[in-house]
Tab-separated table of C-alpha atoms in Angstrom:
chain	number	residue	atom	x	y	z
A	1	MET	CA	0.000	0.000	0.000
A	2	PHE	CA	1.277	3.499	-0.791
A	3	LYS	CA	2.494	5.752	2.002
A	4	VAL	CA	2.526	9.516	2.432
A	5	ASN	CA	5.412	11.726	3.470
A	6	ALA	CA	4.807	11.652	7.220
A	7	ASN	CA	6.718	14.909	7.672
A	8	TYR	CA	3.716	16.773	6.242
A	9	LEU	CA	1.629	15.441	9.099
A	10	LYS	CA	3.890	17.255	11.561
A	11	LEU	CA	2.903	20.672	10.209
A	12	PRO	CA	0.579	22.430	12.662
A	13	GLY	CA	-2.558	23.636	10.847
A	14	SER	CA	-2.613	25.476	7.546
A	15	TYR	CA	-0.160	28.004	6.152
A	16	LEU	CA	-0.375	31.281	8.111
A	17	PHE	CA	-1.886	33.386	5.335
A	18	SER	CA	-4.387	30.664	4.443
A	19	ASN	CA	-5.658	30.781	8.031
A	20	ILE	CA	-5.985	34.547	7.853
A	21	ALA	CA	-7.875	34.383	4.548
A	22	LYS	CA	-10.346	31.889	6.024
A	23	LYS	CA	-10.980	34.028	9.114
A	24	VAL	CA	-11.491	37.153	7.029
A	25	ALA	CA	-13.827	35.355	4.600
A	26	ALA	CA	-15.917	34.022	7.484
A	27	TYR	CA	-16.195	37.497	9.013
A	28	GLN	CA	-17.133	39.064	5.674
A	29	ASP	CA	-19.811	36.412	5.067
A	30	ALA	CA	-21.297	37.157	8.471
A	31	ASN	CA	-20.980	40.931	8.002
A	32	PRO	CA	-21.522	41.685	4.295
A	33	ASP	CA	-22.130	45.373	5.004
A	34	LYS	CA	-18.676	45.907	6.519
A	35	GLU	CA	-15.892	47.382	4.371
A	36	ILE	CA	-12.653	45.616	5.259
A	37	ILE	CA	-9.265	47.242	4.698
A	38	LYS	CA	-6.619	44.573	4.139
A	39	LEU	CA	-3.113	45.400	5.319
A	40	GLY	CA	-2.120	41.823	6.057
A	41	ILE	CA	-0.652	39.869	3.170
A	42	GLY	CA	2.328	41.420	1.387
A	43	ASP	CA	0.637	41.626	-2.011
A	44	VAL	CA	1.101	44.694	-4.187
A	45	THR	CA	-1.872	46.705	-5.432
A	46	LEU	CA	-0.486	49.103	-8.058
A	47	PRO	CA	-0.755	47.949	-11.690
A	48	LEU	CA	2.354	46.921	-13.598
A	49	ALA	CA	4.428	49.869	-14.770
A	50	PRO	CA	3.776	51.104	-18.342
A	51	LYS	CA	7.226	50.057	-19.576
A	52	ILE	CA	6.579	46.521	-18.327
A	53	ILE	CA	3.152	46.416	-19.976
A	54	ASP	CA	4.676	47.546	-23.275
A	55	SER	CA	7.302	44.817	-23.011
A	56	LEU	CA	4.645	42.188	-22.289
A	57	HIS	CA	2.675	43.261	-25.382
A	58	ASP	CA	5.799	43.146	-27.539
A	59	ALA	CA	6.708	39.684	-26.251
A	60	VAL	CA	3.192	38.365	-26.897
A	61	ASP	CA	3.425	39.676	-30.455
A	62	GLU	CA	6.755	37.880	-30.835
A	63	MET	CA	5.116	34.631	-29.745
A	64	SER	CA	2.554	35.055	-32.556
A	65	ARG	CA	5.194	34.948	-35.304
A	66	ALA	CA	7.090	31.837	-36.342
A	67	GLU	CA	10.367	33.700	-36.782
A	68	THR	CA	10.298	35.103	-33.217
A	69	PHE	CA	8.408	32.346	-31.379
A	70	ARG	CA	10.156	30.915	-28.294
A	71	GLY	CA	9.663	27.473	-26.765
A	72	TYR	CA	11.470	26.088	-23.734
A	73	ALA	CA	13.669	28.634	-21.994
A	74	PRO	CA	17.378	27.901	-21.382
A	75	ASP	CA	18.007	26.091	-18.084
A	76	LEU	CA	19.414	29.145	-16.287
A	77	GLY	CA	17.032	31.598	-17.952
A	78	TYR	CA	17.446	33.834	-20.985
A	79	GLU	CA	20.868	35.383	-21.286
A	80	PHE	CA	19.433	38.853	-21.958
A	81	LEU	CA	17.844	38.907	-18.492
A	82	ARG	CA	20.780	37.345	-16.656
A	83	ASN	CA	23.140	39.899	-18.230
A	84	ALA	CA	20.864	42.746	-17.156
A	85	ILE	CA	20.673	41.398	-13.594
A	86	ALA	CA	24.431	40.904	-13.352
A	87	ASP	CA	25.080	44.451	-14.538
A	88	GLY	CA	22.178	46.229	-12.831
A	89	ASP	CA	22.061	44.520	-9.443
A	90	TYR	CA	25.650	43.405	-8.863
A	91	LYS	CA	28.392	44.903	-11.033
A	92	SER	CA	26.857	48.359	-10.480
A	93	ARG	CA	27.518	47.811	-6.766
A	94	GLY	CA	31.029	46.467	-7.257
A	95	CYS	CA	30.018	42.813	-6.842
A	96	ASP	CA	31.641	40.187	-9.053
A	97	ILE	CA	28.585	38.129	-9.992
A	98	GLN	CA	28.591	36.565	-13.455
A	99	PRO	CA	25.482	35.910	-15.582
A	100	ASP	CA	26.016	32.138	-15.434
A	101	GLU	CA	25.806	32.299	-11.622
A	102	ILE	CA	22.230	33.594	-11.881
A	103	PHE	CA	19.298	31.158	-12.115
A	104	ILE	CA	15.970	32.637	-13.275
A	105	SER	CA	12.880	31.251	-11.533
A	106	ASP	CA	9.232	32.010	-10.847
A	107	GLY	CA	9.857	33.658	-7.487
A	108	ALA	CA	11.850	33.786	-4.276
A	109	LYS	CA	9.192	31.914	-2.297
A	110	CYS	CA	9.599	28.830	-4.478
A	111	ASP	CA	13.385	29.079	-4.445
A	112	SER	CA	13.546	29.518	-0.665
A	113	GLY	CA	11.693	26.234	-0.297
A	114	ASN	CA	13.324	24.336	-3.135
A	115	ILE	CA	16.924	25.285	-2.304
A	116	GLN	CA	16.951	23.004	0.729
A	117	GLU	CA	16.700	19.980	-1.602
A	118	ILE	CA	20.409	20.183	-2.435
A	119	PHE	CA	21.383	19.835	1.237
A	120	SER	CA	21.549	16.713	3.390
A	121	VAL	CA	18.582	16.084	5.649
A	122	ASP	CA	20.814	16.055	8.726
A	123	ASN	CA	21.876	19.687	8.332
A	124	ARG	CA	20.842	21.945	11.210
A	125	ILE	CA	19.095	25.145	10.145
A	126	ALA	CA	19.132	28.449	11.997
A	127	VAL	CA	16.363	30.995	11.491
A	128	CYS	CA	15.586	34.430	12.823
A	129	ASP	CA	12.629	34.447	15.186
A	130	PRO	CA	10.198	35.853	14.062
A	131	VAL	CA	10.699	34.587	10.518
A	132	TYR	CA	9.010	34.158	7.135
A	133	PRO	CA	7.150	30.827	7.659
A	134	VAL	CA	8.256	29.227	4.375
A	135	TYR	CA	11.835	28.754	5.594
A	136	VAL	CA	10.752	26.552	8.471
A	137	ASP	CA	7.744	24.823	6.920
A	138	THR	CA	9.652	23.566	3.867
A	139	ASN	CA	12.347	22.119	6.111
A	140	VAL	CA	9.612	20.419	8.139
A	141	MET	CA	8.380	18.823	4.919
A	142	ALA	CA	11.912	17.592	4.252
A	143	GLY	CA	12.269	16.011	7.693
A	144	ARG	CA	14.997	18.323	8.934
A	145	THR	CA	13.314	20.004	11.907
A	146	GLY	CA	12.595	17.289	14.486
A	147	GLU	CA	9.401	17.399	16.541
A	148	TYR	CA	7.047	20.281	17.176
A	149	ASP	CA	6.398	21.569	20.690
A	150	ALA	CA	2.995	23.234	20.623
A	151	ALA	CA	3.545	24.877	24.012
A	152	SER	CA	6.649	26.792	22.910
A	153	GLY	CA	5.862	26.924	19.190
A	154	THR	CA	9.319	25.589	18.330
A	155	TRP	CA	10.866	22.617	16.512
A	156	SER	CA	13.364	20.481	18.374
A	157	LYS	CA	16.097	20.542	15.714
A	158	VAL	CA	15.728	24.145	14.584
A	159	ILE	CA	18.143	26.720	15.975
A	160	TYR	CA	16.203	29.900	16.744
A	161	MET	CA	17.835	33.318	16.771
A	162	PRO	CA	15.461	35.625	18.689
A	163	CYS	CA	15.035	39.089	17.167
A	164	THR	CA	13.374	41.261	19.768
A	165	ALA	CA	13.161	44.889	20.786
A	166	GLU	CA	15.912	44.179	23.332
A	167	ASN	CA	18.454	43.428	20.567
A	168	ASN	CA	16.950	45.894	18.060
A	169	PHE	CA	15.579	42.933	16.077
A	170	VAL	CA	19.100	42.003	14.962
A	171	PRO	CA	19.960	38.274	15.174
A	172	GLU	CA	22.903	37.221	17.301
A	173	PHE	CA	25.221	34.304	16.604
A	174	PRO	CA	23.620	31.152	18.027
A	175	LYS	CA	25.238	29.113	20.780
A	176	GLU	CA	25.035	25.996	18.613
A	177	ASN	CA	26.767	25.971	15.250
A	178	PRO	CA	24.231	25.709	12.408
A	179	ASP	CA	24.914	24.317	8.942
A	180	ILE	CA	22.390	26.504	7.089
A	181	ILE	CA	21.519	30.056	8.156
A	182	TYR	CA	18.452	31.844	6.767
A	183	LEU	CA	18.639	35.636	6.755
A	184	CYS	CA	15.956	37.939	5.316
A	185	ILE	CA	17.205	41.531	5.137
A	186	PRO	CA	15.400	43.941	5.096
A	187	ASN	CA	13.438	41.680	7.353
A	188	ASN	CA	10.021	40.194	6.885
A	189	PRO	CA	8.101	40.567	9.201
A	190	THR	CA	9.809	43.157	11.427
A	191	GLY	CA	10.757	45.624	8.667
A	192	THR	CA	14.149	46.145	10.310
A	193	THR	CA	17.626	45.724	8.850
A	194	ILE	CA	21.340	45.639	9.662
A	195	THR	CA	24.426	47.575	8.595
A	196	LYS	CA	27.023	46.350	6.131
A	197	ALA	CA	29.476	45.820	9.006
A	198	GLN	CA	26.949	43.627	10.829
A	199	LEU	CA	26.335	41.586	7.680
A	200	GLN	CA	30.089	41.242	7.196
A	201	ASP	CA	30.251	39.702	10.665
A	202	TRP	CA	27.719	37.074	9.544
A	203	VAL	CA	29.738	36.296	6.424
A	204	ASP	CA	32.907	35.932	8.498
A	205	TYR	CA	31.045	33.738	10.993
A	206	ALA	CA	29.631	31.467	8.271
A	207	ASN	CA	33.028	31.022	6.653
A	208	ARG	CA	34.611	30.334	10.027
A	209	ILE	CA	32.198	27.535	11.024
A	210	GLY	CA	31.612	26.146	7.526
A	211	ALA	CA	27.955	27.180	7.231
A	212	VAL	CA	26.041	28.480	4.221
A	213	ILE	CA	23.856	31.602	4.401
A	214	ILE	CA	20.619	31.608	2.407
A	215	TYR	CA	20.098	35.342	2.025
A	216	ASP	CA	16.627	36.555	1.058
A	217	ALA	CA	16.951	40.043	-0.432
A	218	ALA	CA	13.380	40.313	-1.708
A	219	TYR	CA	12.962	43.820	-0.244
A	220	GLU	CA	16.264	45.438	-1.198
A	221	ALA	CA	14.525	47.977	-3.464
A	222	TYR	CA	12.983	49.559	-0.355
A	223	ILE	CA	16.296	50.360	1.326
A	224	SER	CA	16.655	54.105	1.895
A	225	GLU	CA	19.543	54.377	4.377
A	226	GLU	CA	23.139	54.580	3.208
A	227	ASP	CA	24.822	51.938	5.371
A	228	VAL	CA	22.369	49.137	4.615
A	229	PRO	CA	23.673	46.542	2.109
A	230	HIS	CA	21.557	45.794	-0.965
A	231	THR	CA	23.188	42.392	-1.486
A	232	ILE	CA	25.248	40.047	0.645
A	233	PHE	CA	27.859	40.009	-2.104
A	234	GLU	CA	28.884	43.506	-1.051
A	235	CYS	CA	30.645	41.663	1.807
A	236	GLU	CA	34.118	40.214	1.415
A	237	GLY	CA	34.083	36.399	1.447
A	238	ALA	CA	30.396	36.033	0.602
A	239	ARG	CA	31.172	34.079	-2.570
A	240	THR	CA	32.342	31.126	-0.467
A	241	CYS	CA	29.402	31.020	1.955
A	242	ALA	CA	26.267	32.641	0.513
A	243	ILE	CA	23.300	31.987	-1.747
A	244	GLU	CA	21.110	34.998	-2.544
A	245	LEU	CA	17.402	34.927	-3.387
A	246	ARG	CA	15.756	37.816	-5.254
A	247	SER	CA	12.212	38.565	-6.373
A	248	PHE	CA	10.483	40.837	-8.885
A	249	SER	CA	7.290	40.687	-6.815
A	250	LYS	CA	7.777	43.604	-4.475
A	251	ASN	CA	10.056	45.884	-6.506
A	252	ALA	CA	8.149	45.502	-9.804
A	253	GLY	CA	4.716	44.164	-8.870
A	254	PHE	CA	5.183	40.661	-10.305
A	255	THR	CA	3.203	38.877	-7.575
A	256	GLY	CA	0.711	37.742	-10.214
A	257	THR	CA	3.129	37.254	-13.102
A	258	ARG	CA	5.881	35.458	-11.114
A	259	LEU	CA	9.588	36.072	-11.606
A	260	GLY	CA	12.659	35.808	-9.411
A	261	PHE	CA	16.198	34.491	-9.380
A	262	THR	CA	18.797	32.784	-7.232
A	263	VAL	CA	22.519	33.573	-7.239
A	264	ILE	CA	24.996	30.794	-6.428
A	265	PRO	CA	28.694	31.649	-6.864
A	266	LYS	CA	30.901	28.941	-8.341
A	267	GLU	CA	33.288	29.171	-5.364
A	268	LEU	CA	30.561	27.967	-2.970
A	269	LYS	CA	31.368	24.338	-2.219
A	270	ALA	CA	30.744	21.580	0.314
A	271	GLY	CA	34.161	19.990	0.310
A	272	ASP	CA	34.833	19.434	-3.376
A	273	VAL	CA	31.164	19.534	-4.388
A	274	SER	CA	29.923	22.664	-6.160
A	275	LEU	CA	26.546	23.916	-4.933
A	276	HIS	CA	26.263	25.794	-8.218
A	277	ALA	CA	26.475	22.485	-10.084
A	278	LEU	CA	23.938	20.800	-7.777
A	279	TRP	CA	21.406	23.616	-8.190
A	280	ALA	CA	21.976	23.615	-11.965
A	281	ARG	CA	21.210	19.893	-12.007
A	282	ARG	CA	18.092	20.352	-9.905
A	283	HIS	CA	17.005	23.372	-11.959
A	284	GLY	CA	17.412	21.554	-15.267
A	285	THR	CA	15.659	18.414	-14.050
A	286	LYS	CA	12.673	19.776	-12.142
A	287	TYR	CA	11.997	23.198	-13.639
A	288	ASN	CA	11.120	24.322	-17.162
A	289	GLY	CA	11.745	28.009	-16.653
A	290	ALA	CA	9.757	31.222	-16.332
A	291	PRO	CA	7.833	32.065	-19.526
A	292	TYR	CA	9.609	34.070	-22.203
A	293	ILE	CA	7.064	36.890	-22.049
A	294	ILE	CA	7.633	37.237	-18.291
A	295	GLN	CA	11.415	37.225	-18.613
A	296	LYS	CA	11.148	39.851	-21.356
A	297	ALA	CA	8.991	41.923	-18.984
A	298	GLY	CA	11.664	41.471	-16.328
A	299	LEU	CA	14.217	42.936	-18.723
A	300	ALA	CA	12.119	46.110	-18.924
A	301	CYS	CA	12.792	46.674	-15.213
A	302	TYR	CA	16.449	47.402	-16.044
A	303	THR	CA	15.813	50.019	-18.732
A	304	PRO	CA	16.135	53.701	-17.727
A	305	GLU	CA	12.409	54.212	-18.220
A	306	GLY	CA	11.514	51.047	-16.312
A	307	LYS	CA	13.814	51.930	-13.404
A	308	ALA	CA	12.245	55.371	-13.070
A	309	GLN	CA	8.715	53.969	-13.066
A	310	LEU	CA	9.568	51.314	-10.471
A	311	GLN	CA	11.203	53.888	-8.221
A	312	GLU	CA	7.937	55.831	-8.299
A	313	GLN	CA	6.004	52.723	-7.255
A	314	VAL	CA	8.404	51.942	-4.416
A	315	ALA	CA	8.131	55.570	-3.264
A	316	TYR	CA	4.330	55.245	-3.294
A	317	TYR	CA	4.429	52.225	-0.994
A	318	MET	CA	7.014	53.806	1.279
A	319	LYS	CA	4.783	56.869	1.576
A	320	ASN	CA	2.156	54.433	2.858
A	321	ALA	CA	4.702	52.960	5.265
A	322	LYS	CA	5.522	56.402	6.650
A	323	THR	CA	1.806	57.171	6.992
A	324	ILE	CA	1.205	53.946	8.920
A	325	LYS	CA	4.227	54.373	11.154
A	326	GLU	CA	3.368	57.975	12.030
A	327	GLY	CA	-0.321	57.180	12.458
A	328	LEU	CA	0.350	54.297	14.821
A	329	SER	CA	2.866	56.332	16.814
A	330	GLN	CA	0.349	59.161	17.180
A	331	ALA	CA	-2.203	56.622	18.375
A	332	GLY	CA	0.171	55.517	21.141
A	333	PHE	CA	1.536	52.291	19.676
A	334	THR	CA	5.162	51.176	19.908
A	335	VAL	CA	6.256	50.821	16.280
A	336	PHE	CA	9.263	49.442	14.375
A	337	GLY	CA	10.218	49.079	10.694
A	338	GLY	CA	8.703	51.086	7.871
A	339	VAL	CA	11.948	52.853	6.899
A	340	ASN	CA	13.879	50.342	4.776
A	341	ALA	CA	11.005	47.932	4.199
A	342	PRO	CA	7.269	48.050	3.409
A	343	TYR	CA	6.405	46.368	6.720
A	344	ILE	CA	5.470	47.957	10.027
A	345	TRP	CA	5.915	45.890	13.183
A	346	LEU	CA	3.968	47.048	16.224
A	347	LYS	CA	3.610	45.921	19.788
A	348	THR	CA	0.084	44.818	20.653
A	349	PRO	CA	-1.592	46.982	23.316
A	350	ASP	CA	-2.640	45.961	26.812
A	351	LYS	CA	-0.677	42.676	26.664
A	352	MET	CA	-3.098	41.299	24.071
A	353	THR	CA	-1.983	38.180	22.208
A	354	SER	CA	-1.286	38.558	18.506
A	355	TRP	CA	-4.425	36.658	17.484
A	356	ASP	CA	-6.577	38.525	20.021
A	357	PHE	CA	-5.398	41.791	18.487
A	358	PHE	CA	-6.109	40.400	15.007
A	359	ASP	CA	-9.710	39.686	16.036
A	360	TYR	CA	-9.997	43.036	17.789
A	361	LEU	CA	-8.889	45.033	14.725
A	362	LEU	CA	-11.035	42.991	12.361
A	363	GLU	CA	-14.194	43.201	14.447
A	364	THR	CA	-13.816	46.743	15.811
A	365	VAL	CA	-12.424	48.737	12.866
A	366	ASN	CA	-12.514	46.152	10.055
A	367	ILE	CA	-8.755	46.148	9.414
A	368	VAL	CA	-6.776	43.016	8.584
A	369	GLY	CA	-3.150	42.594	9.623
A	370	THR	CA	-0.930	39.618	10.422
A	371	PRO	CA	-0.476	38.196	13.945
A	372	GLY	CA	3.175	38.216	14.950
A	373	SER	CA	2.983	34.776	16.534
A	374	GLY	CA	2.422	33.343	13.054
A	375	PHE	CA	6.057	34.151	12.326
A	376	GLY	CA	7.453	32.344	15.370
A	377	PRO	CA	7.375	32.397	19.177
A	378	SER	CA	9.260	35.706	19.468
A	379	GLY	CA	6.536	37.283	17.358
A	380	GLU	CA	3.955	36.834	20.094
A	381	GLY	CA	2.743	40.186	21.345
A	382	TYR	CA	3.497	41.850	18.009
A	383	PHE	CA	1.569	42.526	14.815
A	384	ARG	CA	2.525	43.241	11.193
A	385	LEU	CA	0.899	45.736	8.839
A	386	THR	CA	1.928	46.166	5.212
A	387	ALA	CA	2.275	49.286	3.091
A	388	PHE	CA	0.978	47.615	-0.064
A	389	GLY	CA	-2.556	48.976	0.076
A	390	SER	CA	-3.747	52.092	-1.702
A	391	TYR	CA	-2.807	55.427	-0.170
A	392	GLU	CA	-6.501	56.237	0.307
A	393	ASN	CA	-7.117	53.003	2.216
A	394	THR	CA	-3.966	53.551	4.234
A	395	LEU	CA	-5.229	56.961	5.360
A	396	ARG	CA	-8.642	55.525	6.190
A	397	ALA	CA	-7.084	52.670	8.136
A	398	MET	CA	-5.112	55.104	10.293
A	399	GLU	CA	-8.249	57.162	10.908
A	400	ARG	CA	-10.018	54.044	12.102
A	401	ILE	CA	-7.154	53.032	14.373
A	402	ARG	CA	-6.940	56.513	15.900
A	403	SER	CA	-10.638	56.169	16.749
A	404	LEU	CA	-10.020	53.158	18.975
């Protein structure tokens, strides 16, 4: 008789944002007259930039002609996009990343889960706490996390690096040596970040203990402060210890069109085994590539016109972030983030639990956010709001919260 992967049975409940969607849908069904403002999931709301739309139309037209039709994409992705990424995101910042070290995919979420396939199941992972749930859940599915303790909300074989107000939400080196370290900077969910010197310390630490850093830079376009690194490859030695994940979702609005990439330097090895070669083998075997029309749209992001339009969109969302942060502060909340990231992290009032505050906001002022405890045990007592709504809804949401 067939058997299932028993590791899936260890997962507690549904995915965080699926639970939120169900609760919101149930409330809306019971209260159809209520207008809900959703500031929970990190989904963009502005339409694709005009330059991207033009590129999509051109690519569709190409697919209609035999002489310009494209079938399967190259394993790593089209060279025109990889060249643009290497020049625009890395060489422009003094980072020696070559086009053949860039793997085009359909998003950072998929890559952050799939990347663990090239590592042994007995590797110990270290994660920031709170953390983007996909890092932990995909390792649970692989059988790498041990057993779940419902009382503490932790997994027995996961090394947690608490990020709290006491340490300015900056992870500290764990007491146990991990094999794989997940870092998301600027951070989801706290919206906080670290300096280049602090990131250099992590690179030095990883090289010293023989660990690999999986660095999620999905929000680098939102960085506004000078001393915050845009890529881990700005740090000396990163080529021998780091894998970087990038996304077009938040900087260019590709949440619905799907595009991202992973960078694996050729120097990154486990003994004599190249991680670049392993990922190339996995990529070529299990993935057929992002569609040509989407990759062509991605190329538009690196044109002068495309860059200018995307900067305007990022500025729009960061205006929302500033509005939320100032509005919450004026309402008496303790607030973090919202400067280098489109997320605002607030302390729940009156010692309310994260889920109690979720229910309170939904039922009292019809606003949806994300309970901090959904990101890990250190997230309890906190709450995340996103800046991805419309400016009008953001203003209305702050008016409602100030009325509490």
